[in-house]
PDB file of C-alpha atoms in Angstrom:
ATOM      1  CA  UNK N   1      48.750 154.250 306.160  1.00 86.00           C
ATOM      2  CA  UNK N   2      50.319 151.772 303.758  1.00 97.00           C
ATOM      3  CA  UNK N   3      52.021 148.863 305.477  1.00 98.00           C
ATOM      4  CA  UNK N   4      55.714 148.597 304.614  1.00 98.00           C
ATOM      5  CA  UNK N   5      56.853 145.543 302.642  1.00 98.00           C
ATOM      6  CA  UNK N   6      60.447 144.294 302.611  1.00 98.00           C
ATOM      7  CA  UNK N   7      61.246 141.498 300.143  1.00 98.00           C
ATOM      8  CA  UNK N   8      64.573 139.709 299.861  1.00 98.00           C
ATOM      9  CA  UNK N   9      65.528 138.744 296.305  1.00 98.00           C
ATOM     10  CA  UNK N  10      68.199 136.072 296.695  1.00 98.00           C
ATOM     11  CA  UNK N  11      68.728 135.865 292.914  1.00 98.00           C
ATOM     12  CA  UNK N  12      70.859 132.890 291.787  1.00 98.00           C
ATOM     13  CA  UNK N  13      72.402 132.302 295.207  1.00 98.00           C
ATOM     14  CA  UNK N  14      72.120 129.570 297.848  1.00 98.00           C
ATOM     15  CA  UNK N  15      71.872 125.823 297.534  1.00 98.00           C
ATOM     16  CA  UNK N  16      68.909 124.219 299.265  1.00 98.00           C
ATOM     17  CA  UNK N  17      70.980 123.598 302.386  1.00 98.00           C
ATOM     18  CA  UNK N  18      72.250 127.178 302.417  1.00 98.00           C
ATOM     19  CA  UNK N  19      68.760 128.530 301.790  1.00 98.00           C
ATOM     20  CA  UNK N  20      67.374 126.608 304.750  1.00 98.00           C
ATOM     21  CA  UNK N  21      70.164 127.988 306.921  1.00 98.00           C
ATOM     22  CA  UNK N  22      69.466 131.568 305.821  1.00 98.00           C
ATOM     23  CA  UNK N  23      65.691 131.235 306.139  1.00 98.00           C
ATOM     24  CA  UNK N  24      66.108 129.751 309.607  1.00 98.00           C
ATOM     25  CA  UNK N  25      68.271 132.689 310.654  1.00 98.00           C
ATOM     26  CA  UNK N  26      65.730 135.178 309.277  1.00 98.00           C
ATOM     27  CA  UNK N  27      62.989 133.290 311.069  1.00 98.00           C
ATOM     28  CA  UNK N  28      64.808 133.690 314.397  1.00 98.00           C
ATOM     29  CA  UNK N  29      64.889 137.446 313.862  1.00 97.00           C
ATOM     30  CA  UNK N  30      61.498 138.106 312.271  1.00 98.00           C
ATOM     31  CA  UNK N  31      59.103 135.195 312.791  1.00 94.00           C
ATOM     32  CA  UNK N  32      56.594 137.274 314.727  1.00 93.00           C
ATOM     33  CA  UNK N  33      56.969 140.507 312.775  1.00 96.00           C
ATOM     34  CA  UNK N  34      53.557 142.012 312.025  1.00 97.00           C
ATOM     35  CA  UNK N  35      54.476 145.678 311.592  1.00 98.00           C
ATOM     36  CA  UNK N  36      56.111 145.011 308.215  1.00 98.00           C
ATOM     37  CA  UNK N  37      55.275 142.435 305.533  1.00 98.00           C
ATOM     38  CA  UNK N  38      58.383 140.269 305.083  1.00 98.00           C
ATOM     39  CA  UNK N  39      58.910 138.221 301.910  1.00 98.00           C
ATOM     40  CA  UNK N  40      61.738 135.809 301.043  1.00 98.00           C
ATOM     41  CA  UNK N  41      62.369 135.068 297.365  1.00 99.00           C
ATOM     42  CA  UNK N  42      64.832 132.174 297.062  1.00 98.00           C
ATOM     43  CA  UNK N  43      65.728 130.317 293.838  1.00 98.00           C
ATOM     44  CA  UNK N  44      63.062 127.942 292.498  1.00 98.00           C
ATOM     45  CA  UNK N  45      65.029 124.937 293.778  1.00 98.00           C
ATOM     46  CA  UNK N  46      64.710 126.133 297.386  1.00 98.00           C
ATOM     47  CA  UNK N  47      61.094 127.344 297.398  1.00 98.00           C
ATOM     48  CA  UNK N  48      59.708 124.198 299.021  1.00 98.00           C
ATOM     49  CA  UNK N  49      62.380 124.068 301.717  1.00 98.00           C
ATOM     50  CA  UNK N  50      62.105 127.764 302.561  1.00 98.00           C
ATOM     51  CA  UNK N  51      58.311 127.516 302.642  1.00 98.00           C
ATOM     52  CA  UNK N  52      58.629 124.689 305.151  1.00 98.00           C
ATOM     53  CA  UNK N  53      60.960 126.744 307.360  1.00 98.00           C
ATOM     54  CA  UNK N  54      58.640 129.768 307.558  1.00 98.00           C
ATOM     55  CA  UNK N  55      55.314 127.937 307.349  1.00 97.00           C
ATOM     56  CA  UNK N  56      54.084 128.897 310.820  1.00 95.00           C
ATOM     57  CA  UNK N  57      55.401 132.452 310.844  1.00 97.00           C
ATOM     58  CA  UNK N  58      54.375 135.833 309.489  1.00 97.00           C
ATOM     59  CA  UNK N  59      57.051 135.538 306.761  1.00 98.00           C
ATOM     60  CA  UNK N  60      55.782 135.034 303.203  1.00 98.00           C
ATOM     61  CA  UNK N  61      57.545 133.371 300.286  1.00 98.00           C
ATOM     62  CA  UNK N  62      57.890 134.788 296.788  1.00 98.00           C
ATOM     63  CA  UNK N  63      59.314 133.525 293.519  1.00 98.00           C
ATOM     64  CA  UNK N  64      61.751 135.394 291.289  1.00 98.00           C
ATOM     65  CA  UNK N  65      59.749 134.884 288.098  1.00 98.00           C
ATOM     66  CA  UNK N  66      56.680 133.144 286.682  1.00 98.00           C
ATOM     67  CA  UNK N  67      55.452 132.067 283.267  1.00 98.00           C
ATOM     68  CA  UNK N  68      52.564 133.859 281.614  1.00 98.00           C
ATOM     69  CA  UNK N  69      51.211 130.455 280.532  1.00 98.00           C
ATOM     70  CA  UNK N  70      49.176 127.917 282.503  1.00 98.00           C
ATOM     71  CA  UNK N  71      51.041 124.793 281.351  1.00 98.00           C
ATOM     72  CA  UNK N  72      52.484 123.162 278.270  1.00 98.00           C
ATOM     73  CA  UNK N  73      55.625 122.885 276.167  1.00 98.00           C
ATOM     74  CA  UNK N  74      57.626 125.717 277.703  1.00 98.00           C
ATOM     75  CA  UNK N  75      60.951 124.172 278.652  1.00 98.00           C
ATOM     76  CA  UNK N  76      62.516 125.703 281.735  1.00 97.00           C
ATOM     77  CA  UNK N  77      59.428 127.684 282.774  1.00 98.00           C
ATOM     78  CA  UNK N  78      57.479 127.639 286.047  1.00 98.00           C
ATOM     79  CA  UNK N  79      53.732 128.271 286.129  1.00 98.00           C
ATOM     80  CA  UNK N  80      51.405 129.629 288.790  1.00 98.00           C
ATOM     81  CA  UNK N  81      50.038 126.194 289.726  1.00 98.00           C
ATOM     82  CA  UNK N  82      53.517 124.918 290.577  1.00 98.00           C
ATOM     83  CA  UNK N  83      54.261 128.020 292.650  1.00 98.00           C
ATOM     84  CA  UNK N  84      50.998 127.974 294.596  1.00 98.00           C
ATOM     85  CA  UNK N  85      51.569 124.319 295.434  1.00 98.00           C
ATOM     86  CA  UNK N  86      54.705 125.508 297.257  1.00 98.00           C
ATOM     87  CA  UNK N  87      52.760 128.193 299.166  1.00 97.00           C
ATOM     88  CA  UNK N  88      54.262 131.055 297.168  1.00 98.00           C
ATOM     89  CA  UNK N  89      52.317 134.300 297.613  1.00 98.00           C
ATOM     90  CA  UNK N  90      54.376 136.876 295.695  1.00 99.00           C
ATOM     91  CA  UNK N  91      56.104 136.860 292.297  1.00 98.00           C
ATOM     92  CA  UNK N  92      58.816 139.270 291.159  1.00 98.00           C
ATOM     93  CA  UNK N  93      58.107 140.252 287.553  1.00 98.00           C
ATOM     94  CA  UNK N  94      60.012 142.437 285.120  1.00 98.00           C
ATOM     95  CA  UNK N  95      63.218 142.667 287.121  1.00 97.00           C
ATOM     96  CA  UNK N  96      65.849 144.675 285.256  1.00 95.00           C
ATOM     97  CA  UNK N  97      68.012 141.568 284.929  1.00 94.00           C
ATOM     98  CA  UNK N  98      65.149 139.732 283.229  1.00 97.00           C
ATOM     99  CA  UNK N  99      64.598 142.708 280.934  1.00 96.00           C
ATOM    100  CA  UNK N 100      68.292 143.045 280.064  1.00 94.00           C
ATOM    101  CA  UNK N 101      69.597 139.468 279.949  1.00 96.00           C
ATOM    102  CA  UNK N 102      66.465 137.638 278.775  1.00 97.00           C
ATOM    103  CA  UNK N 103      64.929 140.430 276.678  1.00 97.00           C
ATOM    104  CA  UNK N 104      61.581 140.442 278.457  1.00 98.00           C
ATOM    105  CA  UNK N 105      59.348 143.103 276.974  1.00 98.00           C
ATOM    106  CA  UNK N 106      56.712 145.254 278.664  1.00 98.00           C
ATOM    107  CA  UNK N 107      54.025 143.315 276.771  1.00 98.00           C
ATOM    108  CA  UNK N 108      55.358 139.977 278.029  1.00 98.00           C
ATOM    109  CA  UNK N 109      55.712 141.267 281.581  1.00 98.00           C
ATOM    110  CA  UNK N 110      52.151 142.607 281.452  1.00 98.00           C
ATOM    111  CA  UNK N 111      50.869 139.138 280.523  1.00 98.00           C
ATOM    112  CA  UNK N 112      52.639 137.764 283.602  1.00 98.00           C
ATOM    113  CA  UNK N 113      51.183 140.463 285.853  1.00 98.00           C
ATOM    114  CA  UNK N 114      47.660 139.770 284.587  1.00 98.00           C
ATOM    115  CA  UNK N 115      48.138 136.025 285.035  1.00 98.00           C
ATOM    116  CA  UNK N 116      49.472 136.419 288.578  1.00 98.00           C
ATOM    117  CA  UNK N 117      46.505 138.552 289.623  1.00 98.00           C
ATOM    118  CA  UNK N 118      44.030 136.165 287.982  1.00 98.00           C
ATOM    119  CA  UNK N 119      45.540 133.294 289.981  1.00 98.00           C
ATOM    120  CA  UNK N 120      45.611 135.152 293.323  1.00 98.00           C
ATOM    121  CA  UNK N 121      49.355 135.708 293.389  1.00 98.00           C
ATOM    122  CA  UNK N 122      50.721 139.143 294.227  1.00 98.00           C
ATOM    123  CA  UNK N 123      53.020 140.558 291.556  1.00 98.00           C
ATOM    124  CA  UNK N 124      55.976 142.774 292.410  1.00 98.00           C
ATOM    125  CA  UNK N 125      56.375 144.711 289.161  1.00 98.00           C
ATOM    126  CA  UNK N 126      59.878 146.117 288.738  1.00 98.00           C
ATOM    127  CA  UNK N 127      60.459 149.336 286.814  1.00 98.00           C
ATOM    128  CA  UNK N 128      63.474 151.605 286.473  1.00 96.00           C
ATOM    129  CA  UNK N 129      65.912 153.428 284.245  1.00 94.00           C
ATOM    130  CA  UNK N 130      69.536 152.856 283.294  1.00 90.00           C
ATOM    131  CA  UNK N 131      72.260 155.397 283.989  1.00 85.00           C
ATOM    132  CA  UNK N 132      72.271 156.408 280.325  1.00 88.00           C
ATOM    133  CA  UNK N 133      68.506 156.962 280.364  1.00 91.00           C
ATOM    134  CA  UNK N 134      68.705 159.064 283.537  1.00 87.00           C
ATOM    135  CA  UNK N 135      71.616 161.180 282.326  1.00 86.00           C
ATOM    136  CA  UNK N 136      69.916 161.811 278.979  1.00 94.00           C
ATOM    137  CA  UNK N 137      66.824 163.157 280.757  1.00 93.00           C
ATOM    138  CA  UNK N 138      64.603 160.212 279.865  1.00 95.00           C
ATOM    139  CA  UNK N 139      64.014 158.801 283.346  1.00 94.00           C
ATOM    140  CA  UNK N 140      60.356 159.842 283.553  1.00 96.00           C
ATOM    141  CA  UNK N 141      59.610 158.688 280.008  1.00 97.00           C
ATOM    142  CA  UNK N 142      61.142 155.245 280.632  1.00 97.00           C
ATOM    143  CA  UNK N 143      59.562 154.690 284.042  1.00 98.00           C
ATOM    144  CA  UNK N 144      56.138 155.926 282.974  1.00 98.00           C
ATOM    145  CA  UNK N 145      56.115 153.628 279.942  1.00 98.00           C
ATOM    146  CA  UNK N 146      57.085 150.609 282.052  1.00 98.00           C
ATOM    147  CA  UNK N 147      54.360 151.372 284.605  1.00 98.00           C
ATOM    148  CA  UNK N 148      51.650 152.002 282.024  1.00 98.00           C
ATOM    149  CA  UNK N 149      52.522 149.021 279.831  1.00 98.00           C
ATOM    150  CA  UNK N 150      53.270 146.660 282.719  1.00 98.00           C
ATOM    151  CA  UNK N 151      49.925 147.388 284.400  1.00 98.00           C
ATOM    152  CA  UNK N 152      47.797 147.713 281.267  1.00 98.00           C
ATOM    153  CA  UNK N 153      44.383 146.189 281.837  1.00 98.00           C
ATOM    154  CA  UNK N 154      44.749 145.965 285.631  1.00 98.00           C
ATOM    155  CA  UNK N 155      41.610 147.169 287.417  1.00 98.00           C
ATOM    156  CA  UNK N 156      41.800 149.838 290.103  1.00 98.00           C
ATOM    157  CA  UNK N 157      40.647 147.330 292.721  1.00 98.00           C
ATOM    158  CA  UNK N 158      43.684 145.122 292.066  1.00 98.00           C
ATOM    159  CA  UNK N 159      46.208 147.762 293.123  1.00 98.00           C
ATOM    160  CA  UNK N 160      45.865 146.719 296.760  1.00 97.00           C
ATOM    161  CA  UNK N 161      47.148 143.267 295.720  1.00 97.00           C
ATOM    162  CA  UNK N 162      50.199 144.323 293.726  1.00 98.00           C
ATOM    163  CA  UNK N 163      53.489 146.036 294.506  1.00 98.00           C
ATOM    164  CA  UNK N 164      55.597 148.266 292.271  1.00 98.00           C
ATOM    165  CA  UNK N 165      59.357 148.169 292.836  1.00 98.00           C
ATOM    166  CA  UNK N 166      61.365 151.128 291.572  1.00 97.00           C
ATOM    167  CA  UNK N 167      64.860 149.900 290.803  1.00 93.00           C
ATOM    168  CA  UNK N 168      67.243 152.450 289.337  1.00 92.00           C
ATOM    169  CA  UNK N 169      69.289 150.046 287.235  1.00 89.00           C
ATOM    170  CA  UNK N 170      72.415 152.127 287.754  1.00 83.00           C
ATOM    171  CA  UNK N 171      72.203 151.495 291.507  1.00 78.00           C
ATOM    172  CA  UNK N 172      71.835 147.694 291.446  1.00 74.00           C
ATOM    173  CA  UNK N 173      74.933 145.781 292.455  1.00 65.00           C
ATOM    174  CA  UNK N 174      77.116 148.824 291.822  1.00 66.00           C
ATOM    175  CA  UNK N 175      77.339 150.138 295.348  1.00 63.00           C
ATOM    176  CA  UNK N 176      75.713 153.350 294.119  1.00 69.00           C
ATOM    177  CA  UNK N 177      72.468 154.413 295.700  1.00 68.00           C
ATOM    178  CA  UNK N 178      69.984 157.062 294.753  1.00 81.00           C
ATOM    179  CA  UNK N 179      69.723 159.682 297.469  1.00 90.00           C
ATOM    180  CA  UNK N 180      66.564 159.543 299.556  1.00 94.00           C
ATOM    181  CA  UNK N 181      65.402 162.673 297.773  1.00 95.00           C
ATOM    182  CA  UNK N 182      66.044 161.187 294.315  1.00 92.00           C
ATOM    183  CA  UNK N 183      64.235 157.978 295.252  1.00 95.00           C
ATOM    184  CA  UNK N 184      61.283 159.863 296.737  1.00 97.00           C
ATOM    185  CA  UNK N 185      60.992 161.982 293.606  1.00 96.00           C
ATOM    186  CA  UNK N 186      60.615 158.917 291.378  1.00 96.00           C
ATOM    187  CA  UNK N 187      58.285 157.127 293.783  1.00 98.00           C
ATOM    188  CA  UNK N 188      56.037 160.198 293.846  1.00 98.00           C
ATOM    189  CA  UNK N 189      56.147 160.287 290.050  1.00 98.00           C
ATOM    190  CA  UNK N 190      55.112 156.615 289.867  1.00 98.00           C
ATOM    191  CA  UNK N 191      52.231 157.255 292.264  1.00 98.00           C
ATOM    192  CA  UNK N 192      51.123 160.232 290.165  1.00 98.00           C
ATOM    193  CA  UNK N 193      51.243 158.027 287.062  1.00 98.00           C
ATOM    194  CA  UNK N 194      49.047 155.421 288.760  1.00 98.00           C
ATOM    195  CA  UNK N 195      46.636 158.180 289.791  1.00 98.00           C
ATOM    196  CA  UNK N 196      46.366 159.294 286.189  1.00 98.00           C
ATOM    197  CA  UNK N 197      45.801 155.702 285.082  1.00 98.00           C
ATOM    198  CA  UNK N 198      43.244 154.443 287.590  1.00 98.00           C
ATOM    199  CA  UNK N 199      42.452 157.189 290.105  1.00 98.00           C
ATOM    200  CA  UNK N 200      43.513 158.589 293.449  1.00 98.00           C
ATOM    201  CA  UNK N 201      42.195 155.753 295.617  1.00 98.00           C
ATOM    202  CA  UNK N 202      44.286 153.107 293.868  1.00 98.00           C
ATOM    203  CA  UNK N 203      47.307 155.415 293.792  1.00 98.00           C
ATOM    204  CA  UNK N 204      47.060 155.983 297.538  1.00 98.00           C
ATOM    205  CA  UNK N 205      46.692 152.255 298.175  1.00 98.00           C
ATOM    206  CA  UNK N 206      49.445 150.794 295.983  1.00 98.00           C
ATOM    207  CA  UNK N 207      52.747 150.040 297.703  1.00 98.00           C
ATOM    208  CA  UNK N 208      55.910 151.187 295.948  1.00 98.00           C
ATOM    209  CA  UNK N 209      59.232 149.673 297.040  1.00 98.00           C
ATOM    210  CA  UNK N 210      62.710 150.994 296.492  1.00 96.00           C
ATOM    211  CA  UNK N 211      64.973 148.423 294.825  1.00 92.00           C
ATOM    212  CA  UNK N 212      68.361 150.081 294.477  1.00 84.00           C
ATOM    213  CA  UNK N 213      70.956 148.806 296.956  1.00 84.00           C
ATOM    214  CA  UNK N 214      69.020 149.420 300.163  1.00 92.00           C
ATOM    215  CA  UNK N 215      71.109 148.411 303.165  1.00 93.00           C
ATOM    216  CA  UNK N 216      71.091 148.940 306.950  1.00 96.00           C
ATOM    217  CA  UNK N 217      73.020 152.206 306.654  1.00 95.00           C
ATOM    218  CA  UNK N 218      70.455 153.929 304.430  1.00 94.00           C
ATOM    219  CA  UNK N 219      67.240 151.996 305.105  1.00 96.00           C
ATOM    220  CA  UNK N 220      65.764 154.308 307.735  1.00 97.00           C
ATOM    221  CA  UNK N 221      66.238 157.429 305.620  1.00 97.00           C
ATOM    222  CA  UNK N 222      64.790 155.805 302.509  1.00 96.00           C
ATOM    223  CA  UNK N 223      61.881 154.202 304.334  1.00 97.00           C
ATOM    224  CA  UNK N 224      61.118 157.513 306.009  1.00 97.00           C
ATOM    225  CA  UNK N 225      60.137 159.100 302.705  1.00 97.00           C
ATOM    226  CA  UNK N 226      56.380 159.569 302.229  1.00 98.00           C
ATOM    227  CA  UNK N 227      56.067 157.545 299.024  1.00 98.00           C
ATOM    228  CA  UNK N 228      58.591 154.767 299.744  1.00 98.00           C
ATOM    229  CA  UNK N 229      56.660 151.809 301.123  1.00 98.00           C
ATOM    230  CA  UNK N 230      59.423 149.237 301.457  1.00 98.00           C
ATOM    231  CA  UNK N 231      62.397 147.684 299.765  1.00 98.00           C
ATOM    232  CA  UNK N 232      63.256 144.966 297.277  1.00 97.00           C
ATOM    233  CA  UNK N 233      66.554 143.882 298.769  1.00 97.00           C
ATOM    234  CA  UNK N 234      69.326 142.139 296.835  1.00 94.00           C
ATOM    235  CA  UNK N 235      72.779 141.676 298.340  1.00 93.00           C
ATOM    236  CA  UNK N 236      71.818 142.648 301.881  1.00 96.00           C
ATOM    237  CA  UNK N 237      69.105 139.962 301.876  1.00 98.00           C
ATOM    238  CA  UNK N 238      71.786 137.262 301.782  1.00 98.00           C
ATOM    239  CA  UNK N 239      72.773 138.109 305.354  1.00 98.00           C
ATOM    240  CA  UNK N 240      70.063 137.516 307.942  1.00 98.00           C
ATOM    241  CA  UNK N 241      71.327 140.206 310.297  1.00 98.00           C
ATOM    242  CA  UNK N 242      71.480 142.889 307.614  1.00 98.00           C
ATOM    243  CA  UNK N 243      68.074 141.924 306.249  1.00 98.00           C
ATOM    244  CA  UNK N 244      66.534 142.013 309.719  1.00 98.00           C
ATOM    245  CA  UNK N 245      68.011 145.459 310.345  1.00 98.00           C
ATOM    246  CA  UNK N 246      66.375 146.763 307.187  1.00 98.00           C
ATOM    247  CA  UNK N 247      63.027 145.279 308.175  1.00 98.00           C
ATOM    248  CA  UNK N 248      63.288 146.805 311.654  1.00 97.00           C
ATOM    249  CA  UNK N 249      64.055 150.187 310.086  1.00 98.00           C
ATOM    250  CA  UNK N 250      60.598 150.014 308.554  1.00 97.00           C
ATOM    251  CA  UNK N 251      58.761 149.356 311.802  1.00 95.00           C
TER     252      UNK N 251
END
């Protein structure tokens, strides 16, 4: 049985004070949760403060991005050493917003994934298609390419340390949600792709999250699907009660 993982991506929301307030509220609800892995991904500016809030709990902290480089003249970037110093354990890589707004390529994202694994950080690799790509019948082609290119060079043994997040781009921040059946279909396809890449054992072990507007109302149905191992939560993660409900739906 794969343990469910629910990660809250706060995106560019919350000042440090607001982040502490939200993390404290989540801590009240989920501090002792062991049935589900819980991850909070605040903005870089709040990583230290959120880490302090959850330091003696089961809640982990993740970052929303990471450089593929170790150090140097890369203005505005954050490297693995800086993140680990703040007790970050997970890094979201290849989010659709990074791909779209900042033109991150599969090759660049792959370098970040490899770097994260080398430095004992757990990447959450995001993959997913746009509405146009789905409606034109290219969903499988797009998702397969992102999985294969994003995880190129990753050994089979490392799949227990990484997470894949399927985020149908057309369902992010739009209020639209893939049906549980649609989501399960793509998750199963991703797992089959991993099996073809590195074998059945790694495919059975890797956790695949759903990242398309999961909320309390649909969490139980989505998380009940055989190949959906958690959620990468956006808007609902900004409310401690809603986020806790989603986590509890995975218990």
